[in-house]
Amino acid sequence: MSHKVAIIGSGPAGWTAAIYAARANLSPILFEGPEPGGQLMQTTDVENFPGFPGGIMGPEMMQKFREQAKRFGTEIVSERVDSVDFSSRPFKFTAKGKAYEAETIIISTGATARRIGLESEKALYGKGVSACATCDGFFFKNKRVIVVGGGDSAMEESNFLTKFASEVTIVHRRDSFRASKIMQERALNNPKIKVIWNAEVAEILGVDAGHVIGVRLKDTVTGEEKEMEIDGVFAAIGHVPNTDIFKGVIDLDEKMYIKTIPGSSLTNIPGVFAAGDVQDAKYRQAITAAGSGCMAALDAEKFLSEHE
Ligand code: NAP
């Protein structure tokens, strides 16, 4: 059986696309994967999503999105799509070995926080190493932490962490930040924030202790290494779009994000649409992802009516 609309991914973009497609009588099937909900599952309070003046927890918000999509008849599959063949319509794909077909596809697989890439980082993840200050900052009351990165996220997370930590040090691999001026100034003017320029984390120390006790930093100019005692490492070094299964199938940009025609959700393959962080390295907000999910559903509906 060929579905009219298949949606891959279950963050705000995917659920919004499902709500719109279901209400348009397109009986969407949505693949939410084994860990549904996307990045909002890692956040605590969401205070900037209109309609929730008192804020809402990220996981609760995703639960509400899911309920709303289900209410209008979205079929939900809790598997990950593992391969796709978009060479002809109906498009073909598999999830846990089972084959599916759909007339249109909406890709909303999101992005994942980039990791530093050290074995010690992996071993100490959740034991002092984190990629989300909003989620884990609370655990670092009166502790010393470093934030790795020089973008807006690093600035924002450093400022946020000063609410808890006794000392926040930004470790950046170059001698200037790429963050916006206003965010840089906010961080640099914060008396609790220090910066170590031209340094990268060569090792996170504490694997034997079972928690972070320090880092070994390497000077990116001189190559010199030195150890620093700290209790926490926050990586704020950007995100990687979840596009592995689309490599060689659909047009991606140099950072592996899906290319969409500006002002639409259209990809280079007619009938395949993309929404949310998987095609947006810039805004990355729940509300913009939801908005683009709506666009994708409307684009799919239009495509189907033109290709009936
Ligand atoms: P980003 O702008 O890509 O910055 C990533 C930072 O991490 C860069 O400074 C980069 O260094 C560094 N980095 C990357 N890989 C590294 C590695 N392996 N080791 C050490 N350092 C590494 O990412 P982002 O800060 O997450 O921001 C993404 C987008 O979201 C941006 O467009 C940003 O403006 C936006 N954003 C906005 C806000 C806001 O306005 N409130 C908040 C957060 C994010 P280099 O500079 O040397 O490349």
PDB file of N, CA and C and ligand atoms in Angstrom, residues 114 148-153 156 172-174 178 183 236-239 281-282 284, ligand 1:
ATOM      1  N   ARG A 114      26.896  18.526  18.181  1.00  0.00           N
ATOM      2  CA  ARG A 114      28.201  17.968  17.798  1.00  0.00           C
ATOM      3  C   ARG A 114      29.011  17.624  19.057  1.00  0.00           C
ATOM      4  N   VAL A 148      33.029  24.858  25.790  1.00  0.00           N
ATOM      5  CA  VAL A 148      33.864  24.808  24.589  1.00  0.00           C
ATOM      6  C   VAL A 148      33.074  25.380  23.415  1.00  0.00           C
ATOM      7  N   GLY A 149      33.681  26.334  22.678  1.00  0.00           N
ATOM      8  CA  GLY A 149      33.024  26.904  21.501  1.00  0.00           C
ATOM      9  C   GLY A 149      33.108  28.409  21.497  1.00  0.00           C
ATOM     10  N   GLY A 150      32.825  29.006  20.344  1.00  0.00           N
ATOM     11  CA  GLY A 150      32.913  30.459  20.220  1.00  0.00           C
ATOM     12  C   GLY A 150      31.730  31.055  19.475  1.00  0.00           C
ATOM     13  N   GLY A 151      30.645  30.289  19.388  1.00  0.00           N
ATOM     14  CA  GLY A 151      29.448  30.783  18.693  1.00  0.00           C
ATOM     15  C   GLY A 151      28.414  31.308  19.680  1.00  0.00           C
ATOM     16  N   ASP A 152      27.259  31.667  19.164  1.00  0.00           N
ATOM     17  CA  ASP A 152      26.191  32.199  20.021  1.00  0.00           C
ATOM     18  C   ASP A 152      25.809  31.218  21.122  1.00  0.00           C
ATOM     19  N   SER A 153      25.800  29.926  20.790  1.00  0.00           N
ATOM     20  CA  SER A 153      25.418  28.934  21.810  1.00  0.00           C
ATOM     21  C   SER A 153      26.395  28.962  22.969  1.00  0.00           C
ATOM     22  N   GLU A 156      25.669  32.020  25.055  1.00  0.00           N
ATOM     23  CA  GLU A 156      24.401  31.884  25.764  1.00  0.00           C
ATOM     24  C   GLU A 156      24.525  30.891  26.921  1.00  0.00           C
ATOM     25  N   HIS A 172      38.122  28.450  23.629  1.00  0.00           N
ATOM     26  CA  HIS A 172      37.864  28.590  22.191  1.00  0.00           C
ATOM     27  C   HIS A 172      39.140  28.336  21.390  1.00  0.00           C
ATOM     28  N   ARG A 173      38.971  27.653  20.256  1.00  0.00           N
ATOM     29  CA  ARG A 173      40.146  27.225  19.494  1.00  0.00           C
ATOM     30  C   ARG A 173      40.827  28.333  18.687  1.00  0.00           C
ATOM     31  N   ARG A 174      40.190  29.495  18.576  1.00  0.00           N
ATOM     32  CA  ARG A 174      40.818  30.609  17.839  1.00  0.00           C
ATOM     33  C   ARG A 174      40.963  31.814  18.762  1.00  0.00           C
ATOM     34  N   ARG A 178      32.966  33.746  16.898  1.00  0.00           N
ATOM     35  CA  ARG A 178      32.103  33.975  15.733  1.00  0.00           C
ATOM     36  C   ARG A 178      30.699  34.410  16.184  1.00  0.00           C
ATOM     37  N   MET A 183      25.966  39.148  21.895  1.00  0.00           N
ATOM     38  CA  MET A 183      26.118  37.953  22.735  1.00  0.00           C
ATOM     39  C   MET A 183      27.538  37.879  23.293  1.00  0.00           C
ATOM     40  N   ALA A 236      29.604  23.357  23.281  1.00  0.00           N
ATOM     41  CA  ALA A 236      28.622  24.172  22.553  1.00  0.00           C
ATOM     42  C   ALA A 236      29.241  24.455  21.189  1.00  0.00           C
ATOM     43  N   ILE A 237      29.479  23.383  20.463  1.00  0.00           N
ATOM     44  CA  ILE A 237      30.266  23.499  19.230  1.00  0.00           C
ATOM     45  C   ILE A 237      29.429  23.209  17.983  1.00  0.00           C
ATOM     46  N   GLY A 238      28.160  23.543  18.088  1.00  0.00           N
ATOM     47  CA  GLY A 238      27.308  23.449  16.912  1.00  0.00           C
ATOM     48  C   GLY A 238      26.573  22.118  16.806  1.00  0.00           C
ATOM     49  N   HIS A 239      25.901  21.956  15.699  1.00  0.00           N
ATOM     50  CA  HIS A 239      25.044  20.792  15.486  1.00  0.00           C
ATOM     51  C   HIS A 239      25.346  20.144  14.145  1.00  0.00           C
ATOM     52  N   ALA A 281      20.213  25.684   9.533  1.00  0.00           N
ATOM     53  CA  ALA A 281      21.339  25.776  10.464  1.00  0.00           C
ATOM     54  C   ALA A 281      21.270  27.092  11.226  1.00  0.00           C
ATOM     55  N   LYS A 282      20.331  27.959  10.850  1.00  0.00           N
ATOM     56  CA  LYS A 282      20.374  29.315  11.359  1.00  0.00           C
ATOM     57  C   LYS A 282      19.430  29.583  12.533  1.00  0.00           C
ATOM     58  N   ARG A 284      16.807  27.447  14.051  1.00  0.00           N
ATOM     59  CA  ARG A 284      16.823  26.307  14.964  1.00  0.00           C
ATOM     60  C   ARG A 284      15.926  26.450  16.187  1.00  0.00           C
TER      61      ARG A 284
HETATM   62  P1  NAP B   1      28.210  27.749  15.510  1.00  0.00           P
HETATM   63  O1  NAP B   1      27.830  29.143  15.240  1.00  0.00           O
HETATM   64  O2  NAP B   1      28.453  26.811  14.393  1.00  0.00           O
HETATM   65  O3  NAP B   1      29.508  27.805  16.433  1.00  0.00           O
HETATM   66  C1  NAP B   1      30.208  26.652  16.786  1.00  0.00           C
HETATM   67  C2  NAP B   1      31.453  27.063  17.541  1.00  0.00           C
HETATM   68  O4  NAP B   1      32.114  25.880  17.976  1.00  0.00           O
HETATM   69  C3  NAP B   1      32.449  27.832  16.674  1.00  0.00           C
HETATM   70  O5  NAP B   1      33.002  28.876  17.439  1.00  0.00           O
HETATM   71  C4  NAP B   1      33.481  26.789  16.310  1.00  0.00           C
HETATM   72  O6  NAP B   1      34.793  27.301  16.202  1.00  0.00           O
HETATM   73  C5  NAP B   1      33.448  25.854  17.489  1.00  0.00           C
HETATM   74  N1  NAP B   1      33.758  24.468  17.129  1.00  0.00           N
HETATM   75  C6  NAP B   1      33.199  23.697  16.148  1.00  0.00           C
HETATM   76  N2  NAP B   1      33.702  22.461  16.154  1.00  0.00           N
HETATM   77  C7  NAP B   1      34.625  22.431  17.155  1.00  0.00           C
HETATM   78  C8  NAP B   1      35.473  21.427  17.667  1.00  0.00           C
HETATM   79  N3  NAP B   1      35.488  20.189  17.166  1.00  0.00           N
HETATM   80  N4  NAP B   1      36.270  21.749  18.703  1.00  0.00           N
HETATM   81  C9  NAP B   1      36.263  22.989  19.244  1.00  0.00           C
HETATM   82  N5  NAP B   1      35.467  23.978  18.807  1.00  0.00           N
HETATM   83  C10 NAP B   1      34.655  23.701  17.779  1.00  0.00           C
HETATM   84  O7  NAP B   1      27.117  26.995  16.423  1.00  0.00           O
HETATM   85  P2  NAP B   1      26.131  27.595  17.524  1.00  0.00           P
HETATM   86  O8  NAP B   1      26.832  28.506  18.441  1.00  0.00           O
HETATM   87  O9  NAP B   1      25.442  26.409  18.072  1.00  0.00           O
HETATM   88  O10 NAP B   1      25.094  28.434  16.692  1.00  0.00           O
HETATM   89  C11 NAP B   1      24.387  27.873  15.595  1.00  0.00           C
HETATM   90  C12 NAP B   1      23.395  28.886  15.047  1.00  0.00           C
HETATM   91  O11 NAP B   1      22.367  29.152  16.006  1.00  0.00           O
HETATM   92  C13 NAP B   1      24.042  30.220  14.742  1.00  0.00           C
HETATM   93  O12 NAP B   1      23.465  30.729  13.576  1.00  0.00           O
HETATM   94  C14 NAP B   1      23.683  31.060  15.922  1.00  0.00           C
HETATM   95  O13 NAP B   1      23.642  32.445  15.620  1.00  0.00           O
HETATM   96  C15 NAP B   1      22.306  30.528  16.308  1.00  0.00           C
HETATM   97  N6  NAP B   1      22.051  30.738  17.744  1.00  0.00           N
HETATM   98  C16 NAP B   1      21.457  31.900  18.141  1.00  0.00           C
HETATM   99  C17 NAP B   1      21.228  32.152  19.477  1.00  0.00           C
HETATM  100  C18 NAP B   1      20.551  33.414  19.888  1.00  0.00           C
HETATM  101  O14 NAP B   1      20.540  34.359  19.122  1.00  0.00           O
HETATM  102  N7  NAP B   1      19.961  33.491  21.069  1.00  0.00           N
HETATM  103  C19 NAP B   1      21.627  31.238  20.440  1.00  0.00           C
HETATM  104  C20 NAP B   1      22.265  30.068  20.023  1.00  0.00           C
HETATM  105  C21 NAP B   1      22.471  29.847  18.675  1.00  0.00           C
HETATM  106  P3  NAP B   1      35.226  28.279  14.988  1.00  0.00           P
HETATM  107  O15 NAP B   1      34.625  29.595  15.320  1.00  0.00           O
HETATM  108  O16 NAP B   1      36.707  28.250  15.053  1.00  0.00           O
HETATM  109  O17 NAP B   1      34.665  27.648  13.760  1.00  0.00           O
END
